[in-house]
N, CA, C and O of each residue as an XYZ file, in Angstrom:
552
protein
N       0.833     -1.175      0.000
C       0.000      0.000      0.000
C       0.883      1.244      0.000
O       1.967      1.252      0.582
N       0.397      2.303     -0.668
C       1.166      3.531     -0.755
C       1.076      4.322      0.546
O       0.044      4.372      1.214
N       2.209      4.935      0.865
C       2.199      5.829      2.022
C       1.852      7.228      1.542
O       1.999      7.540      0.360
N       1.399      8.057      2.445
C       0.975      9.412      2.091
C       2.142     10.217      1.526
O       1.936     11.022      0.618
N       3.335     10.030      2.024
C       4.504     10.757      1.533
C       4.825     10.402      0.087
O       5.208     11.274     -0.694
N       4.673      9.138     -0.274
C       4.922      8.717     -1.647
C       3.885      9.298     -2.597
O       4.222      9.669     -3.721
N       2.639      9.384     -2.171
C       1.581      9.961     -2.998
C       1.852     11.443     -3.246
O       1.697     11.921     -4.370
N       2.256     12.169     -2.207
C       2.544     13.600     -2.357
C       3.731     13.816     -3.294
O       3.706     14.724     -4.125
N       4.760     12.995     -3.168
C       5.921     13.123     -4.054
C       5.538     12.843     -5.510
O       5.992     13.534     -6.422
N       4.704     11.829     -5.716
C       4.254     11.501     -7.065
C       3.410     12.643     -7.641
O       3.546     12.981     -8.816
N       2.557     13.226     -6.833
C       1.728     14.339     -7.270
C       2.582     15.566     -7.623
O       2.344     16.219     -8.639
N       3.559     15.871     -6.793
C       4.461     16.997     -7.079
C       5.225     16.768     -8.376
O       5.380     17.688     -9.179
N       5.697     15.558     -8.581
C       6.424     15.222     -9.801
C       5.535     15.339    -11.030
O       5.972     15.834    -12.069
N       4.295     14.888    -10.920
C       3.357     14.976    -12.039
C       3.039     16.443    -12.374
O       3.014     16.806    -13.550
N       2.802     17.276    -11.380
C       2.512     18.692    -11.619
C       3.721     19.423    -12.200
O       3.568     20.273    -13.077
N       4.899     19.105    -11.727
C       6.115     19.710    -12.268
C       6.305     19.311    -13.726
O       6.661     20.147    -14.556
N       6.073     18.053    -14.040
C       6.188     17.572    -15.424
C       5.176     18.273    -16.327
O       5.522     18.671    -17.439
N       3.957     18.428    -15.878
C       2.939     19.132    -16.665
C       3.323     20.593    -16.888
O       3.130     21.128    -17.980
N       3.857     21.227    -15.873
C       4.290     22.617    -16.006
C       5.409     22.773    -17.014
O       5.392     23.700    -17.824
N       6.385     21.875    -16.973
C       7.504     21.919    -17.922
C       7.001     21.653    -19.338
O       7.455     22.291    -20.288
N       6.068     20.715    -19.484
C       5.515     20.432    -20.811
C       4.754     21.647    -21.355
O       4.894     21.978    -22.532
N       3.959     22.309    -20.524
C       3.226     23.498    -20.949
C       4.191     24.599    -21.381
O       3.985     25.238    -22.413
N       5.219     24.818    -20.611
C       6.210     25.832    -20.955
C       6.895     25.488    -22.278
O       7.123     26.371    -23.105
N       7.221     24.225    -22.481
C       7.845     23.809    -23.739
C       6.929     24.041    -24.930
O       7.383     24.511    -25.974
N       5.650     23.720    -24.791
C       4.693     23.940    -25.878
C       4.543     25.435    -26.153
O       4.469     25.839    -27.314
N       4.496     26.253    -25.119
C       4.357     27.701    -25.291
C       5.570     28.286    -26.003
O       5.421     29.123    -26.894
N       6.755     27.860    -25.624
C       7.976     28.349    -26.277
C       8.012     27.894    -27.727
O       8.378     28.676    -28.605
N       7.643     26.655    -27.997
C       7.617     26.166    -29.374
C       6.607     26.939    -30.209
O       6.902     27.303    -31.347
N       5.422     27.197    -29.665
C       4.398     27.943    -30.394
C       4.870     29.361    -30.693
O       4.629     29.877    -31.784
N       5.526     29.979    -29.753
C       6.043     31.337    -29.954
C       7.142     31.335    -31.020
O       7.156     32.193    -31.902
N       8.057     30.372    -30.937
C       9.176     30.324    -31.880
C       8.718     30.002    -33.295
O       9.283     30.524    -34.256
N       7.725     29.170    -33.439
C       7.311     28.768    -34.783
C       6.219     29.654    -35.367
O       6.113     29.759    -36.589
N       5.414     30.285    -34.542
C       4.300     31.067    -35.050
C       4.528     32.556    -35.102
O       3.778     33.260    -35.778
N       5.525     33.063    -34.420
C       5.784     34.484    -34.417
C       4.837     35.267    -33.520
O       4.962     36.488    -33.418
N       3.912     34.608    -32.880
C       2.985     35.278    -31.979
C       3.269     34.815    -30.559
O       3.437     33.624    -30.295
N       3.317     35.762    -29.669
C       3.567     35.439    -28.272
C       2.324     34.815    -27.655
O       1.214     35.279    -27.919
N       2.479     33.781    -26.845
C       1.318     33.235    -26.159
C       0.788     34.206    -25.105
O      -0.343     34.065    -24.640
N       1.609     35.195    -24.730
C       1.222     36.231    -23.791
C       1.448     37.580    -24.466
O       2.490     38.201    -24.259
N       0.482     38.049    -25.276
C       0.707     39.293    -26.001
C       0.869     40.473    -25.054
O       0.139     40.614    -24.073
N       1.834     41.305    -25.371
C       2.132     42.461    -24.547
C       2.137     43.684    -25.450
O       2.753     43.673    -26.516
N       1.460     44.723    -25.029
C       1.456     45.962    -25.782
C       2.347     46.951    -25.050
O       2.197     47.168    -23.848
N       3.278     47.550    -25.789
C       4.155     48.549    -25.199
C       3.321     49.750    -24.758
O       2.252     49.996    -25.318
N       3.792     50.496    -23.767
C       3.003     51.600    -23.231
C       2.605     52.660    -24.258
O       1.558     53.289    -24.112
N       3.416     52.868    -25.287
C       3.135     53.929    -26.245
C       2.390     53.438    -27.484
O       1.991     54.251    -28.317
N       2.195     52.138    -27.623
C       1.525     51.600    -28.808
C       0.098     52.098    -28.952
O      -0.383     52.282    -30.070
N      -0.575     52.317    -27.852
C      -1.971     52.764    -27.946
C      -2.083     54.145    -28.563
O      -3.072     54.435    -29.236
N      -1.091     55.010    -28.351
C      -1.112     56.343    -28.966
C      -0.852     56.239    -30.470
O      -1.421     56.992    -31.259
N       0.006     55.306    -30.854
C       0.292     55.092    -32.277
C      -0.922     54.494    -32.972
O      -1.248     54.878    -34.095
N      -1.597     53.550    -32.306
C      -2.725     52.858    -32.916
C      -3.909     53.772    -33.213
O      -4.668     53.497    -34.142
N      -4.089     54.846    -32.455
C      -5.249     55.712    -32.688
C      -4.959     56.828    -33.681
O      -5.850     57.614    -34.003
N      -3.725     56.910    -34.170
C      -3.422     57.890    -35.216
C      -2.623     59.080    -34.717
O      -2.497     59.310    -33.514
N      -2.087     59.830    -35.671
C      -1.177     60.924    -35.345
C      -1.838     62.050    -34.556
O      -1.339     62.429    -33.497
N      -2.941     62.587    -35.047
C      -3.520     63.767    -34.378
C      -4.181     63.394    -33.051
O      -3.951     64.054    -32.038
N      -4.995     62.345    -33.050
C      -5.663     61.925    -31.815
C      -4.645     61.382    -30.808
O      -4.767     61.630    -29.608
N      -3.647     60.645    -31.291
C      -2.611     60.115    -30.411
C      -1.792     61.213    -29.762
O      -1.468     61.135    -28.577
N      -1.455     62.241    -30.539
C      -0.696     63.370    -29.990
C      -1.500     64.074    -28.910
O      -0.973     64.414    -27.850
N      -2.791     64.293    -29.191
C      -3.643     64.977    -28.220
C      -3.761     64.173    -26.920
O      -3.644     64.733    -25.830
N      -3.990     62.864    -27.035
C      -4.143     62.042    -25.834
C      -2.834     61.905    -25.054
O      -2.842     61.910    -23.823
N      -1.710     61.784    -25.769
C      -0.422     61.694    -25.084
C      -0.128     62.991    -24.341
O       0.345     62.965    -23.205
N      -0.403     64.115    -24.974
C      -0.181     65.405    -24.312
C      -1.050     65.518    -23.056
O      -0.577     65.967    -22.012
N      -2.308     65.115    -23.154
C      -3.219     65.148    -22.010
C      -2.716     64.245    -20.880
O      -2.698     64.653    -19.719
N      -2.305     63.010    -21.222
C      -1.852     62.065    -20.201
C      -0.552     62.518    -19.536
O      -0.403     62.412    -18.319
N       0.386     63.023    -20.335
C       1.645     63.503    -19.759
C       1.417     64.715    -18.863
O       2.023     64.825    -17.797
N       0.543     65.627    -19.292
C       0.255     66.817    -18.484
C      -0.436     66.437    -17.178
O      -0.238     67.097    -16.157
N      -1.244     65.381    -17.202
C      -1.912     64.935    -15.990
C      -0.913     64.283    -15.025
O      -0.968     64.527    -13.820
N      -0.011     63.462    -15.548
C       0.941     62.768    -14.685
C       2.110     63.650    -14.253
O       2.623     63.512    -13.143
N       2.527     64.556    -15.135
C       3.687     65.417    -14.861
C       3.368     66.841    -15.291
O       3.830     67.282    -16.343
N       2.582     67.574    -14.493
C       2.226     68.936    -14.885
C       3.431     69.872    -14.786
O       4.475     69.514    -14.240
N       3.263     71.058    -15.316
C       4.316     72.062    -15.245
C       4.669     72.299    -13.779
O       3.790     72.480    -12.937
N       5.961     72.296    -13.491
C       6.441     72.475    -12.126
C       6.720     71.171    -11.393
O       7.192     71.193    -10.257
N       6.431     70.025    -12.031
C       6.685     68.734    -11.377
C       8.148     68.329    -11.543
O       8.934     69.030    -12.180
N       8.491     67.196    -10.963
C       9.864     66.702    -10.921
C      10.298     66.168    -12.289
O       9.764     65.163    -12.757
N      11.264     66.834    -12.931
C      11.732     66.438    -14.267
C      12.472     65.099    -14.262
O      12.233     64.284    -15.153
N      13.363     64.836    -13.296
C      14.024     63.520    -13.310
C      13.042     62.352    -13.204
O      13.284     61.292    -13.781
N      11.940     62.532    -12.477
C      10.939     61.463    -12.388
C      10.271     61.235    -13.742
O      10.023     60.094    -14.130
N       9.982     62.314    -14.457
C       9.399     62.197    -15.798
C      10.353     61.494    -16.743
O       9.954     60.576    -17.459
N      11.603     61.913    -16.754
C      12.597     61.296    -17.643
C      12.787     59.820    -17.298
O      12.904     58.982    -18.193
N      12.816     59.508    -16.034
C      12.961     58.118    -15.602
C      11.766     57.280    -16.053
O      11.930     56.148    -16.508
N      10.578     57.836    -15.927
C       9.364     57.106    -16.337
C       9.350     56.866    -17.849
O       8.993     55.780    -18.305
N       9.740     57.886    -18.625
C       9.769     57.726    -20.078
C      10.810     56.692    -20.498
O      10.556     55.883    -21.390
N      11.974     56.714    -19.864
C      13.021     55.729    -20.181
C      12.580     54.321    -19.811
O      12.843     53.377    -20.556
N      11.920     54.169    -18.681
C      11.439     52.853    -18.254
C      10.351     52.325    -19.188
O      10.151     51.114    -19.286
N       9.647     53.229    -19.873
C       8.599     52.839    -20.808
C       9.119     52.540    -22.207
O       8.343     52.164    -23.086
N      10.417     52.700    -22.425
C      11.002     52.345    -23.709
C      11.479     53.502    -24.557
O      11.871     53.293    -25.705
N      11.461     54.706    -24.039
C      11.934     55.862    -24.807
C      13.422     56.066    -24.601
O      13.971     55.746    -23.546
N      14.071     56.612    -25.639
C      15.456     57.051    -25.532
C      15.424     58.553    -25.297
O      14.962     59.303    -26.157
N      15.905     58.999    -24.155
C      15.901     60.422    -23.825
C      17.335     60.937    -23.816
O      18.196     60.429    -23.098
N      17.563     61.952    -24.627
C      18.898     62.555    -24.747
C      18.780     64.049    -24.507
O      17.797     64.678    -24.898
N      19.781     64.604    -23.869
C      19.805     66.046    -23.684
C      20.161     66.699    -25.016
O      21.009     66.192    -25.751
N      19.519     67.811    -25.327
C      19.804     68.509    -26.580
C      21.219     69.081    -26.527
O      21.612     69.650    -25.509
N      21.988     68.938    -27.603
C      23.356     69.464    -27.621
C      23.374     70.967    -27.385
O      22.573     71.707    -27.956
N      24.284     71.402    -26.549
C      24.452     72.821    -26.269
C      23.510     73.366    -25.217
O      23.542     74.562    -24.925
N      22.676     72.525    -24.643
C      21.753     72.988    -23.602
C      21.919     72.126    -22.360
O      22.499     71.042    -22.411
N      21.413     72.614    -21.268
C      21.406     71.817    -20.039
C      19.993     71.560    -19.551
O      19.790     70.852    -18.565
N      19.004     72.142    -20.249
C      17.642     72.030    -19.754
C      16.627     71.591    -20.803
O      15.425     71.722    -20.574
N      17.072     71.078    -21.940
C      16.135     70.605    -22.958
C      16.474     69.165    -23.323
O      17.631     68.819    -23.560
N      15.432     68.333    -23.361
C      15.595     66.916    -23.658
C      14.712     66.536    -24.835
O      13.641     67.108    -25.039
N      15.175     65.571    -25.596
C      14.385     64.995    -26.687
C      14.274     63.499    -26.423
O      15.280     62.792    -26.363
N      13.065     63.033    -26.269
C      12.812     61.616    -26.018
C      12.107     61.034    -27.239
O      11.170     61.637    -27.762
N      12.551     59.869    -27.692
C      11.963     59.244    -28.872
C      11.653     57.770    -28.611
O      12.343     57.087    -27.854
N      10.608     57.319    -29.254
C      10.200     55.916    -29.238
C       9.881     55.547    -30.671
O       9.069     56.213    -31.313
N      10.500     54.508    -31.179
C      10.272     54.082    -32.562
C       9.836     52.621    -32.565
O      10.329     51.791    -31.800
N       8.877     52.343    -33.472
C       8.383     50.980    -33.579
C       8.145     50.648    -35.053
O       7.371     51.331    -35.723
N       8.807     49.602    -35.562
C       8.532     49.176    -36.938
C       7.097     48.681    -37.055
O       6.640     47.889    -36.230
N       6.386     49.146    -38.079
C       5.006     48.716    -38.297
C       4.936     47.625    -39.358
O       4.164     46.677    -39.214
N       5.713     47.740    -40.400
C       5.859     46.702    -41.408
C       7.227     46.916    -42.042
O       8.043     47.668    -41.509
N       7.480     46.281    -43.147
C       8.820     46.363    -43.718
C       9.115     47.714    -44.358
O      10.264     47.975    -44.716
N       8.120     48.580    -44.515
C       8.334     49.879    -45.151
C       8.154     51.079    -44.229
O       8.614     52.170    -44.567
N       7.523     50.928    -43.109
C       7.210     52.101    -42.300
C       7.570     51.907    -40.828
O       7.627     50.793    -40.307
N       7.806     53.039    -40.193
C       8.140     53.069    -38.777
C       7.264     54.122    -38.111
O       7.178     55.254    -38.586
N       6.628     53.756    -37.031
C       5.863     54.714    -36.242
C       6.784     55.262    -35.163
O       7.677     54.563    -34.686
N       6.562     56.508    -34.783
C       7.417     57.092    -33.758
C       6.637     58.056    -32.878
O       5.607     58.607    -33.268
N       7.165     58.235    -31.687
C       6.655     59.227    -30.750
C       7.848     60.035    -30.286
O       8.878     59.476    -29.910
N       7.713     61.331    -30.311
C       8.760     62.221    -29.835
C       8.168     63.147    -28.785
O       7.069     63.675    -28.955
N       8.901     63.336    -27.707
C       8.487     64.255    -26.658
C       9.652     65.189    -26.394
O      10.730     64.759    -25.985
N       9.421     66.478    -26.632
C      10.430     67.493    -26.319
C      10.095     68.051    -24.949
O       8.969     68.478    -24.692
N      11.090     68.042    -24.073
C      10.883     68.470    -22.690
C      11.802     69.646    -22.402
O      13.010     69.573    -22.629
N      11.232     70.715    -21.907
C      12.015     71.865    -21.471
C      11.911     71.919    -19.954
O      10.818     71.834    -19.395
N      13.046     72.059    -19.296
C      13.078     72.098    -17.837
C      13.652     73.438    -17.375
O      14.106     74.250    -18.181
N      13.618     73.643    -16.073
C      14.253     74.824    -15.477
C      14.873     74.414    -14.147
O      14.718     73.275    -13.708
N      15.563     75.331    -13.520
C      16.260     75.080    -12.248
C      17.280     73.952    -12.394
O      17.340     73.037    -11.573
N      18.077     74.039    -13.453
C      19.133     73.043    -13.653
C      18.623     71.677    -14.039
O      19.268     70.671    -13.743
N      17.474     71.618    -14.699
C      16.936     70.337    -15.146
C      16.139     69.602    -14.098
O      15.887     68.405    -14.243
N      15.734     70.288    -13.041
C      15.019     69.620    -11.955
C      13.502     69.768    -12.018
O      12.784     68.995    -11.384
N      12.998     70.759    -12.781
C      11.568     71.048    -12.798
C      11.079     71.087    -14.245
O      11.732     71.674    -15.109
N       9.928     70.460    -14.508
C       9.344     70.462    -15.845
C       8.787     71.858    -16.146
O       8.012     72.413    -15.368
N       9.197     72.410    -17.289
C       8.668     73.693    -17.728
C       7.602     73.486    -18.802
O       6.521     74.071    -18.725
N       7.904     72.652    -19.810
C       6.907     72.373    -20.852
C       7.185     71.019    -21.496
O       8.313     70.526    -21.505
N       6.111     70.436    -22.035
C       6.170     69.156    -22.752
C       5.524     69.352    -24.114
O       4.448     69.942    -24.213
N       6.178     68.859    -25.170
C       5.609     68.935    -26.507
C       5.719     67.555    -27.164
O       6.782     67.202    -27.676
N       4.630     66.768    -27.156
C       4.673     65.447    -27.786
C       4.260     65.508    -29.248
O       3.548     66.421    -29.667
N       4.706     64.540    -30.007
C       4.295     64.379    -31.415
C       4.260     62.890    -31.736
O       5.243     62.180    -31.521
N       3.130     62.420    -32.248
C       2.965     61.024    -32.645
C       2.949     60.967    -34.157
O       2.183     61.672    -34.813
N       3.807     60.116    -34.702
C       3.859     59.907    -36.156
C       3.458     58.467    -36.430
O       4.240     57.539    -36.223
N       2.237     58.296    -36.895
C       1.706     56.968    -37.159
C       1.492     56.795    -38.650
O       0.792     57.602    -39.263
N       2.082     55.754    -39.261
C       1.887     55.564    -40.702
C       0.433     55.245    -41.037
O      -0.270     54.607    -40.254
N       0.000     55.688    -42.186
C      -1.362     55.442    -42.635
C      -1.475     53.983    -43.047
O      -0.600     53.456    -43.733
N      -2.545     53.339    -42.630
C      -2.737     51.913    -42.949
C      -3.586     51.753    -44.173
O      -3.856     50.628    -44.594
């Protein structure tokens, strides 16, 4: 007759085997199909998907709500970088930044988002934000 410890060990082994098999099937499906089993949308994709003019307006509204004029500039820059943007200081200035996000849409076009940030007090305070969404026509 089986002891309770042997049953628990067998159950743990069976669940571990099923988990490894599921992971293997998911990786194979992703590698062969080009589609992730867990689709993820980048934070800026929604602005690109709704188009250039509407996307620019919504991005400007969202950025102004999260980081209004007078807010902490390093926190804004950190948040944009963590979301996938490349933020560089403008040459010859100490208080202007250009942040860009680019995403290939197909083999001929690239969508992009650019945010120009002007700061004051040595780059510590947000003075103004100017976003622009460039979405290719489908």
